[in-house]
Amino acid sequence: MFESLQFATEPEAAAVFCMKNSLSEHGLAQLGTQLDNAQETCSAMFLVGGFSESKYLQKRIKEEFLHRVKNISVPIQPMAAIARGAAIYGLSIRSNNLNNIGNDDNLKCVISSRILKYTYGIKSTTKWVIGDPVNRKTHDGYISKFSCLARRGVKMDVNQEVTSSRVPIYPDQKKVAHSIYYTREYDGKYCDDPGMKFLGKLHVDLPGSGLNRPVLFGLTFGQMEFVATSKNKLTGQIFKTTFKYNLED
């Protein structure tokens, strides 16, 4: 890549030479080839990584490709974009002016949805009925099953919420626990099915008594994470917790 590289005594001079040589001979040409081979028009280009902080790089790419790519942008933290995913940064960063990327007025959502990698749901306890496995029947006549909330392969808009309403199973119940599970399967029947994994648990207080004390559970799919909430619909009390998308297999 640097066949003609010659070392200078001044570090800055050597760095500038290396940068310009790399760009002129390889970088810009490869970018152009990628655009030529694209099946569709490229609507946005994000410059990420430490090298993207270079004003020279930003200027050259803008000169070469702004007539082909409408939006050429640099995240506020280019290095962080590598770690968190350059595409995810498209959720909050879009600008035509590389010198004004800190201005919120120039930011616009590019990626507005995601395809779910997993199926998400919660443990649901209901009355055991004939046909349910006898070995899963509790001593007081209940059975716990997996209740699907969001299915793998479904497109979810950013900040879209899926909800499920629950009521206590005992009149004197003081809390409701929502145990969250996920799986690579498109659905599940029980929370101990093969491939089913426990994600976390969320509790909500239940003051008072009786069965008519509904609780609303929700999963909101955000930009970098999703938020689980449990809300007592009578008191308005809300509990929430946050999970990252990088779930382990």
PDB file of C-alpha atoms in Angstrom:
ATOM      1  CA  MET A   1       0.000   0.000   0.000  1.00  0.00           C
ATOM      2  CA  PHE A   2       2.874   2.353   0.773  1.00  0.00           C
ATOM      3  CA  GLU A   3       5.427   1.351  -1.883  1.00  0.00           C
ATOM      4  CA  SER A   4       6.597   4.943  -2.341  1.00  0.00           C
ATOM      5  CA  LEU A   5       6.627   5.824   1.350  1.00  0.00           C
ATOM      6  CA  GLN A   6       9.679   7.793   2.440  1.00  0.00           C
ATOM      7  CA  PHE A   7      10.265   8.668   6.070  1.00  0.00           C
ATOM      8  CA  ALA A   8      10.677  12.314   6.981  1.00  0.00           C
ATOM      9  CA  THR A   9      12.276  13.648  10.107  1.00  0.00           C
ATOM     10  CA  GLU A  10       9.106  15.543  10.984  1.00  0.00           C
ATOM     11  CA  PRO A  11       6.386  13.147  12.230  1.00  0.00           C
ATOM     12  CA  GLU A  12       3.583  15.349  10.938  1.00  0.00           C
ATOM     13  CA  ALA A  13       5.056  15.445   7.448  1.00  0.00           C
ATOM     14  CA  ALA A  14       5.309  11.662   7.377  1.00  0.00           C
ATOM     15  CA  ALA A  15       1.723  11.307   8.575  1.00  0.00           C
ATOM     16  CA  VAL A  16       0.374  13.674   5.928  1.00  0.00           C
ATOM     17  CA  PHE A  17       2.316  11.890   3.173  1.00  0.00           C
ATOM     18  CA  CYS A  18       1.063   8.503   4.314  1.00  0.00           C
ATOM     19  CA  MET A  19      -2.509   9.769   4.495  1.00  0.00           C
ATOM     20  CA  LYS A  20      -2.533  11.349   1.060  1.00  0.00           C
ATOM     21  CA  ASN A  21      -0.774   8.407  -0.568  1.00  0.00           C
ATOM     22  CA  SER A  22      -3.208   5.907   0.913  1.00  0.00           C
ATOM     23  CA  LEU A  23      -6.241   7.938  -0.084  1.00  0.00           C
ATOM     24  CA  SER A  24      -5.196   8.757  -3.620  1.00  0.00           C
ATOM     25  CA  GLU A  25      -4.031   5.251  -4.584  1.00  0.00           C
ATOM     26  CA  HIS A  26      -6.418   3.011  -2.742  1.00  0.00           C
ATOM     27  CA  GLY A  27      -9.106   4.435  -0.497  1.00  0.00           C
ATOM     28  CA  LEU A  28     -10.984   6.678  -2.896  1.00  0.00           C
ATOM     29  CA  ALA A  29     -10.733   4.186  -5.744  1.00  0.00           C
ATOM     30  CA  GLN A  30     -12.121   1.389  -3.588  1.00  0.00           C
ATOM     31  CA  LEU A  31     -14.978   3.562  -2.403  1.00  0.00           C
ATOM     32  CA  GLY A  32     -15.805   4.422  -5.982  1.00  0.00           C
ATOM     33  CA  THR A  33     -15.783   0.753  -6.946  1.00  0.00           C
ATOM     34  CA  GLN A  34     -18.129  -0.102  -4.089  1.00  0.00           C
ATOM     35  CA  LEU A  35     -20.557   2.564  -5.257  1.00  0.00           C
ATOM     36  CA  ASP A  36     -20.309   1.340  -8.850  1.00  0.00           C
ATOM     37  CA  ASN A  37     -21.143  -2.203  -7.771  1.00  0.00           C
ATOM     38  CA  ALA A  38     -24.073  -1.211  -5.572  1.00  0.00           C
ATOM     39  CA  GLN A  39     -27.436  -2.488  -6.785  1.00  0.00           C
ATOM     40  CA  GLU A  40     -29.211   0.589  -5.465  1.00  0.00           C
ATOM     41  CA  THR A  41     -28.360   4.250  -5.042  1.00  0.00           C
ATOM     42  CA  CYS A  42     -26.404   4.878  -1.858  1.00  0.00           C
ATOM     43  CA  SER A  43     -28.417   7.319   0.258  1.00  0.00           C
ATOM     44  CA  ALA A  44     -25.956   7.847   3.108  1.00  0.00           C
ATOM     45  CA  MET A  45     -22.271   7.340   3.881  1.00  0.00           C
ATOM     46  CA  PHE A  46     -20.955   7.250   7.448  1.00  0.00           C
ATOM     47  CA  LEU A  47     -17.247   7.766   8.140  1.00  0.00           C
ATOM     48  CA  VAL A  48     -16.278   5.848  11.265  1.00  0.00           C
ATOM     49  CA  GLY A  49     -13.079   4.994  13.125  1.00  0.00           C
ATOM     50  CA  GLY A  50     -10.245   7.214  14.287  1.00  0.00           C
ATOM     51  CA  PHE A  51      -9.108   8.062  10.750  1.00  0.00           C
ATOM     52  CA  SER A  52     -12.517   9.568  10.069  1.00  0.00           C
ATOM     53  CA  GLU A  53     -11.683  12.437  12.416  1.00  0.00           C
ATOM     54  CA  SER A  54      -9.263  13.720   9.777  1.00  0.00           C
ATOM     55  CA  LYS A  55     -10.540  16.934   8.181  1.00  0.00           C
ATOM     56  CA  TYR A  56      -8.499  16.091   5.083  1.00  0.00           C
ATOM     57  CA  LEU A  57     -10.241  12.736   4.727  1.00  0.00           C
ATOM     58  CA  GLN A  58     -13.651  14.320   5.190  1.00  0.00           C
ATOM     59  CA  LYS A  59     -12.850  16.990   2.595  1.00  0.00           C
ATOM     60  CA  ARG A  60     -11.556  14.545  -0.039  1.00  0.00           C
ATOM     61  CA  ILE A  61     -14.444  12.121   0.312  1.00  0.00           C
ATOM     62  CA  LYS A  62     -16.924  14.962   0.137  1.00  0.00           C
ATOM     63  CA  GLU A  63     -15.242  16.313  -3.002  1.00  0.00           C
ATOM     64  CA  GLU A  64     -15.257  12.914  -4.689  1.00  0.00           C
ATOM     65  CA  PHE A  65     -18.645  11.525  -3.748  1.00  0.00           C
ATOM     66  CA  LEU A  66     -21.059  14.235  -2.654  1.00  0.00           C
ATOM     67  CA  HIS A  67     -22.516  14.284  -6.168  1.00  0.00           C
ATOM     68  CA  ARG A  68     -23.282  10.548  -5.827  1.00  0.00           C
ATOM     69  CA  VAL A  69     -24.207  10.273  -2.145  1.00  0.00           C
ATOM     70  CA  LYS A  70     -26.622  12.820  -0.767  1.00  0.00           C
ATOM     71  CA  ASN A  71     -25.635  12.458   2.888  1.00  0.00           C
ATOM     72  CA  ILE A  72     -22.004  12.063   3.955  1.00  0.00           C
ATOM     73  CA  SER A  73     -21.709  12.204   7.727  1.00  0.00           C
ATOM     74  CA  VAL A  74     -19.263  11.740  10.584  1.00  0.00           C
ATOM     75  CA  PRO A  75     -20.527  10.649  14.019  1.00  0.00           C
ATOM     76  CA  ILE A  76     -19.611  12.870  16.930  1.00  0.00           C
ATOM     77  CA  GLN A  77     -17.563   9.933  18.281  1.00  0.00           C
ATOM     78  CA  PRO A  78     -16.197   8.030  15.258  1.00  0.00           C
ATOM     79  CA  MET A  79     -14.306   5.507  17.399  1.00  0.00           C
ATOM     80  CA  ALA A  80     -17.417   4.680  19.422  1.00  0.00           C
ATOM     81  CA  ALA A  81     -19.278   4.064  16.190  1.00  0.00           C
ATOM     82  CA  ILE A  82     -16.939   1.142  15.466  1.00  0.00           C
ATOM     83  CA  ALA A  83     -17.592  -0.461  18.837  1.00  0.00           C
ATOM     84  CA  ARG A  84     -21.353   0.045  18.840  1.00  0.00           C
ATOM     85  CA  GLY A  85     -21.971  -0.492  15.171  1.00  0.00           C
ATOM     86  CA  ALA A  86     -21.728   2.064  12.411  1.00  0.00           C
ATOM     87  CA  ALA A  87     -25.176   1.261  11.086  1.00  0.00           C
ATOM     88  CA  ILE A  88     -26.769   1.898  14.475  1.00  0.00           C
ATOM     89  CA  TYR A  89     -25.384   5.425  14.413  1.00  0.00           C
ATOM     90  CA  GLY A  90     -27.659   6.066  11.468  1.00  0.00           C
ATOM     91  CA  LEU A  91     -30.510   6.151  13.945  1.00  0.00           C
ATOM     92  CA  SER A  92     -29.417   9.520  15.251  1.00  0.00           C
ATOM     93  CA  ILE A  93     -26.823  10.946  12.891  1.00  0.00           C
ATOM     94  CA  ARG A  94     -27.505  12.308   9.457  1.00  0.00           C
ATOM     95  CA  SER A  95     -26.089  15.571   8.088  1.00  0.00           C
ATOM     96  CA  ASN A  96     -25.201  17.167   4.783  1.00  0.00           C
ATOM     97  CA  ASN A  97     -22.716  19.494   6.432  1.00  0.00           C
ATOM     98  CA  LEU A  98     -19.658  17.744   7.851  1.00  0.00           C
ATOM     99  CA  ASN A  99     -18.602  20.916   9.630  1.00  0.00           C
ATOM    100  CA  ASN A 100     -21.891  21.213  11.485  1.00  0.00           C
ATOM    101  CA  ILE A 101     -22.632  17.700  12.672  1.00  0.00           C
ATOM    102  CA  GLY A 102     -23.106  18.823  16.259  1.00  0.00           C
ATOM    103  CA  ASN A 103     -26.185  20.826  15.343  1.00  0.00           C
ATOM    104  CA  ASP A 104     -29.337  18.899  16.235  1.00  0.00           C
ATOM    105  CA  ASP A 105     -31.229  20.758  13.515  1.00  0.00           C
ATOM    106  CA  ASN A 106     -29.200  18.841  10.921  1.00  0.00           C
ATOM    107  CA  LEU A 107     -29.805  15.413  12.450  1.00  0.00           C
ATOM    108  CA  LYS A 108     -32.453  13.140  11.048  1.00  0.00           C
ATOM    109  CA  CYS A 109     -33.289   9.481  11.551  1.00  0.00           C
ATOM    110  CA  VAL A 110     -31.995   7.201   8.772  1.00  0.00           C
ATOM    111  CA  ILE A 111     -32.597   3.747  10.269  1.00  0.00           C
ATOM    112  CA  SER A 112     -36.103   3.653  11.688  1.00  0.00           C
ATOM    113  CA  SER A 113     -36.688  -0.067  12.235  1.00  0.00           C
ATOM    114  CA  ARG A 114     -34.976  -3.387  12.946  1.00  0.00           C
ATOM    115  CA  ILE A 115     -35.619  -7.054  12.236  1.00  0.00           C
ATOM    116  CA  LEU A 116     -35.754  -8.970  15.491  1.00  0.00           C
ATOM    117  CA  LYS A 117     -33.069 -11.599  15.923  1.00  0.00           C
ATOM    118  CA  TYR A 118     -34.907 -13.335  18.759  1.00  0.00           C
ATOM    119  CA  THR A 119     -38.428 -14.078  19.912  1.00  0.00           C
ATOM    120  CA  TYR A 120     -39.265 -12.368  23.206  1.00  0.00           C
ATOM    121  CA  GLY A 121     -41.900 -13.206  25.763  1.00  0.00           C
ATOM    122  CA  ILE A 122     -42.769 -13.599  29.426  1.00  0.00           C
ATOM    123  CA  LYS A 123     -43.785 -16.396  31.743  1.00  0.00           C
ATOM    124  CA  SER A 124     -47.568 -16.500  32.049  1.00  0.00           C
ATOM    125  CA  THR A 125     -49.333 -18.409  34.820  1.00  0.00           C
ATOM    126  CA  THR A 126     -52.881 -19.578  34.120  1.00  0.00           C
ATOM    127  CA  LYS A 127     -55.314 -22.201  35.334  1.00  0.00           C
ATOM    128  CA  TRP A 128     -54.376 -25.735  34.336  1.00  0.00           C
ATOM    129  CA  VAL A 129     -56.938 -27.285  31.978  1.00  0.00           C
ATOM    130  CA  ILE A 130     -57.468 -30.764  30.603  1.00  0.00           C
ATOM    131  CA  GLY A 131     -54.976 -31.303  27.818  1.00  0.00           C
ATOM    132  CA  ASP A 132     -52.141 -29.512  29.592  1.00  0.00           C
ATOM    133  CA  PRO A 133     -49.269 -31.745  30.764  1.00  0.00           C
ATOM    134  CA  VAL A 134     -50.098 -33.236  34.150  1.00  0.00           C
ATOM    135  CA  ASN A 135     -46.485 -33.009  35.271  1.00  0.00           C
ATOM    136  CA  ARG A 136     -46.592 -29.222  34.861  1.00  0.00           C
ATOM    137  CA  LYS A 137     -49.648 -28.753  37.062  1.00  0.00           C
ATOM    138  CA  THR A 138     -48.869 -26.985  40.344  1.00  0.00           C
ATOM    139  CA  HIS A 139     -50.283 -28.097  43.684  1.00  0.00           C
ATOM    140  CA  ASP A 140     -52.909 -25.334  43.511  1.00  0.00           C
ATOM    141  CA  GLY A 141     -53.993 -26.054  39.934  1.00  0.00           C
ATOM    142  CA  TYR A 142     -51.959 -23.639  37.810  1.00  0.00           C
ATOM    143  CA  ILE A 143     -49.494 -23.985  34.946  1.00  0.00           C
ATOM    144  CA  SER A 144     -46.784 -21.660  33.647  1.00  0.00           C
ATOM    145  CA  LYS A 145     -46.291 -21.147  29.910  1.00  0.00           C
ATOM    146  CA  PHE A 146     -44.297 -18.923  27.566  1.00  0.00           C
ATOM    147  CA  SER A 147     -46.351 -15.990  26.291  1.00  0.00           C
ATOM    148  CA  CYS A 148     -44.877 -14.534  23.084  1.00  0.00           C
ATOM    149  CA  LEU A 149     -44.760 -10.733  22.774  1.00  0.00           C
ATOM    150  CA  ALA A 150     -42.484 -10.169  19.786  1.00  0.00           C
ATOM    151  CA  ARG A 151     -41.526 -12.784  17.236  1.00  0.00           C
ATOM    152  CA  ARG A 152     -38.172 -13.346  15.559  1.00  0.00           C
ATOM    153  CA  GLY A 153     -38.014 -11.997  11.998  1.00  0.00           C
ATOM    154  CA  VAL A 154     -40.659  -9.330  12.603  1.00  0.00           C
ATOM    155  CA  LYS A 155     -39.805  -5.731  11.745  1.00  0.00           C
ATOM    156  CA  MET A 156     -40.102  -3.421  14.740  1.00  0.00           C
ATOM    157  CA  ASP A 157     -40.023   0.352  14.497  1.00  0.00           C
ATOM    158  CA  VAL A 158     -37.564   2.140  16.753  1.00  0.00           C
ATOM    159  CA  ASN A 159     -39.224   2.861  20.117  1.00  0.00           C
ATOM    160  CA  GLN A 160     -42.165   0.635  19.218  1.00  0.00           C
ATOM    161  CA  GLU A 161     -43.711  -0.992  22.274  1.00  0.00           C
ATOM    162  CA  VAL A 162     -45.448  -4.338  22.630  1.00  0.00           C
ATOM    163  CA  THR A 163     -47.634  -4.820  25.695  1.00  0.00           C
ATOM    164  CA  SER A 164     -49.504  -7.479  27.606  1.00  0.00           C
ATOM    165  CA  SER A 165     -52.022  -6.949  30.407  1.00  0.00           C
ATOM    166  CA  ARG A 166     -51.979  -9.241  33.433  1.00  0.00           C
ATOM    167  CA  VAL A 167     -53.967  -9.591  36.651  1.00  0.00           C
ATOM    168  CA  PRO A 168     -52.952 -11.319  39.899  1.00  0.00           C
ATOM    169  CA  ILE A 169     -53.937 -14.950  40.330  1.00  0.00           C
ATOM    170  CA  TYR A 170     -54.434 -14.629  44.103  1.00  0.00           C
ATOM    171  CA  PRO A 171     -56.695 -12.037  45.802  1.00  0.00           C
ATOM    172  CA  ASP A 172     -54.078 -11.292  48.475  1.00  0.00           C
ATOM    173  CA  GLN A 173     -51.140 -11.148  46.064  1.00  0.00           C
ATOM    174  CA  LYS A 174     -48.766  -8.257  46.878  1.00  0.00           C
ATOM    175  CA  LYS A 175     -46.479  -8.335  43.826  1.00  0.00           C
ATOM    176  CA  VAL A 176     -46.504  -9.416  40.209  1.00  0.00           C
ATOM    177  CA  ALA A 177     -43.276 -10.743  38.724  1.00  0.00           C
ATOM    178  CA  HIS A 178     -42.647 -10.611  34.978  1.00  0.00           C
ATOM    179  CA  SER A 179     -39.955 -13.115  34.001  1.00  0.00           C
ATOM    180  CA  ILE A 180     -38.617 -12.311  30.528  1.00  0.00           C
ATOM    181  CA  TYR A 181     -37.326 -14.992  28.158  1.00  0.00           C
ATOM    182  CA  TYR A 182     -35.975 -15.079  24.617  1.00  0.00           C
ATOM    183  CA  THR A 183     -35.278 -17.748  22.019  1.00  0.00           C
ATOM    184  CA  ARG A 184     -34.081 -18.110  18.447  1.00  0.00           C
ATOM    185  CA  GLU A 185     -37.195 -20.137  17.677  1.00  0.00           C
ATOM    186  CA  TYR A 186     -40.213 -18.410  16.167  1.00  0.00           C
ATOM    187  CA  ASP A 187     -42.299 -19.311  19.196  1.00  0.00           C
ATOM    188  CA  GLY A 188     -42.214 -21.364  22.348  1.00  0.00           C
ATOM    189  CA  LYS A 189     -44.638 -23.145  24.614  1.00  0.00           C
ATOM    190  CA  TYR A 190     -42.778 -23.379  27.896  1.00  0.00           C
ATOM    191  CA  CYS A 191     -39.988 -21.330  29.427  1.00  0.00           C
ATOM    192  CA  ASP A 192     -37.774 -24.406  29.769  1.00  0.00           C
ATOM    193  CA  ASP A 193     -38.053 -25.389  26.097  1.00  0.00           C
ATOM    194  CA  PRO A 194     -34.708 -26.147  24.374  1.00  0.00           C
ATOM    195  CA  GLY A 195     -33.050 -22.892  23.332  1.00  0.00           C
ATOM    196  CA  MET A 196     -35.184 -20.766  25.651  1.00  0.00           C
ATOM    197  CA  LYS A 197     -33.071 -18.381  27.762  1.00  0.00           C
ATOM    198  CA  PHE A 198     -33.873 -16.275  30.798  1.00  0.00           C
ATOM    199  CA  LEU A 199     -33.243 -12.562  30.300  1.00  0.00           C
ATOM    200  CA  GLY A 200     -34.391 -10.949  33.519  1.00  0.00           C
ATOM    201  CA  LYS A 201     -37.221 -10.346  35.954  1.00  0.00           C
ATOM    202  CA  LEU A 202     -39.258  -7.245  36.738  1.00  0.00           C
ATOM    203  CA  HIS A 203     -41.547  -6.806  39.756  1.00  0.00           C
ATOM    204  CA  VAL A 204     -44.413  -4.394  40.390  1.00  0.00           C
ATOM    205  CA  ASP A 205     -46.124  -3.799  43.728  1.00  0.00           C
ATOM    206  CA  LEU A 206     -49.825  -4.615  44.111  1.00  0.00           C
ATOM    207  CA  PRO A 207     -51.372  -2.643  46.975  1.00  0.00           C
ATOM    208  CA  GLY A 208     -54.899  -3.515  48.005  1.00  0.00           C
ATOM    209  CA  SER A 209     -56.603  -6.837  47.395  1.00  0.00           C
ATOM    210  CA  GLY A 210     -58.739  -8.656  44.873  1.00  0.00           C
ATOM    211  CA  LEU A 211     -58.198  -9.934  41.354  1.00  0.00           C
ATOM    212  CA  ASN A 212     -59.193  -6.737  39.531  1.00  0.00           C
ATOM    213  CA  ARG A 213     -55.784  -5.075  39.837  1.00  0.00           C
ATOM    214  CA  PRO A 214     -54.420  -5.069  36.280  1.00  0.00           C
ATOM    215  CA  VAL A 215     -50.731  -4.681  35.493  1.00  0.00           C
ATOM    216  CA  LEU A 216     -49.451  -3.673  32.063  1.00  0.00           C
ATOM    217  CA  PHE A 217     -46.146  -5.174  30.951  1.00  0.00           C
ATOM    218  CA  GLY A 218     -44.349  -3.634  27.986  1.00  0.00           C
ATOM    219  CA  LEU A 219     -41.206  -4.098  25.892  1.00  0.00           C
ATOM    220  CA  THR A 220     -39.965  -1.046  23.994  1.00  0.00           C
ATOM    221  CA  PHE A 221     -37.413  -1.656  21.229  1.00  0.00           C
ATOM    222  CA  GLY A 222     -35.053   1.331  21.176  1.00  0.00           C
ATOM    223  CA  GLN A 223     -31.944   2.266  19.217  1.00  0.00           C
ATOM    224  CA  MET A 224     -29.253   0.391  21.146  1.00  0.00           C
ATOM    225  CA  GLU A 225     -31.322  -1.399  23.767  1.00  0.00           C
ATOM    226  CA  PHE A 226     -34.836  -2.357  24.765  1.00  0.00           C
ATOM    227  CA  VAL A 227     -36.703  -1.353  27.902  1.00  0.00           C
ATOM    228  CA  ALA A 228     -38.995  -3.570  29.954  1.00  0.00           C
ATOM    229  CA  THR A 229     -41.684  -1.832  32.016  1.00  0.00           C
ATOM    230  CA  SER A 230     -44.303  -2.992  34.499  1.00  0.00           C
ATOM    231  CA  LYS A 231     -47.093  -0.558  35.326  1.00  0.00           C
ATOM    232  CA  ASN A 232     -49.798  -0.853  37.948  1.00  0.00           C
ATOM    233  CA  LYS A 233     -52.788   0.473  35.986  1.00  0.00           C
ATOM    234  CA  LEU A 234     -54.660   1.485  39.149  1.00  0.00           C
ATOM    235  CA  THR A 235     -51.895   3.401  40.947  1.00  0.00           C
ATOM    236  CA  GLY A 236     -49.788   4.431  37.955  1.00  0.00           C
ATOM    237  CA  GLN A 237     -46.648   3.064  39.620  1.00  0.00           C
ATOM    238  CA  ILE A 238     -44.030   2.066  37.027  1.00  0.00           C
ATOM    239  CA  PHE A 239     -40.925  -0.091  37.281  1.00  0.00           C
ATOM    240  CA  LYS A 240     -38.478  -0.453  34.410  1.00  0.00           C
ATOM    241  CA  THR A 241     -35.186  -2.029  33.455  1.00  0.00           C
ATOM    242  CA  THR A 242     -32.985  -1.870  30.363  1.00  0.00           C
ATOM    243  CA  PHE A 243     -31.327  -4.640  28.345  1.00  0.00           C
ATOM    244  CA  LYS A 244     -28.712  -4.387  25.591  1.00  0.00           C
ATOM    245  CA  TYR A 245     -29.261  -6.027  22.213  1.00  0.00           C
ATOM    246  CA  ASN A 246     -25.960  -7.929  22.257  1.00  0.00           C
ATOM    247  CA  LEU A 247     -27.460 -11.071  23.783  1.00  0.00           C
ATOM    248  CA  GLU A 248     -25.173 -14.077  23.911  1.00  0.00           C
ATOM    249  CA  ASP A 249     -26.085 -17.251  22.081  1.00  0.00           C
TER     250      ASP A 249
END
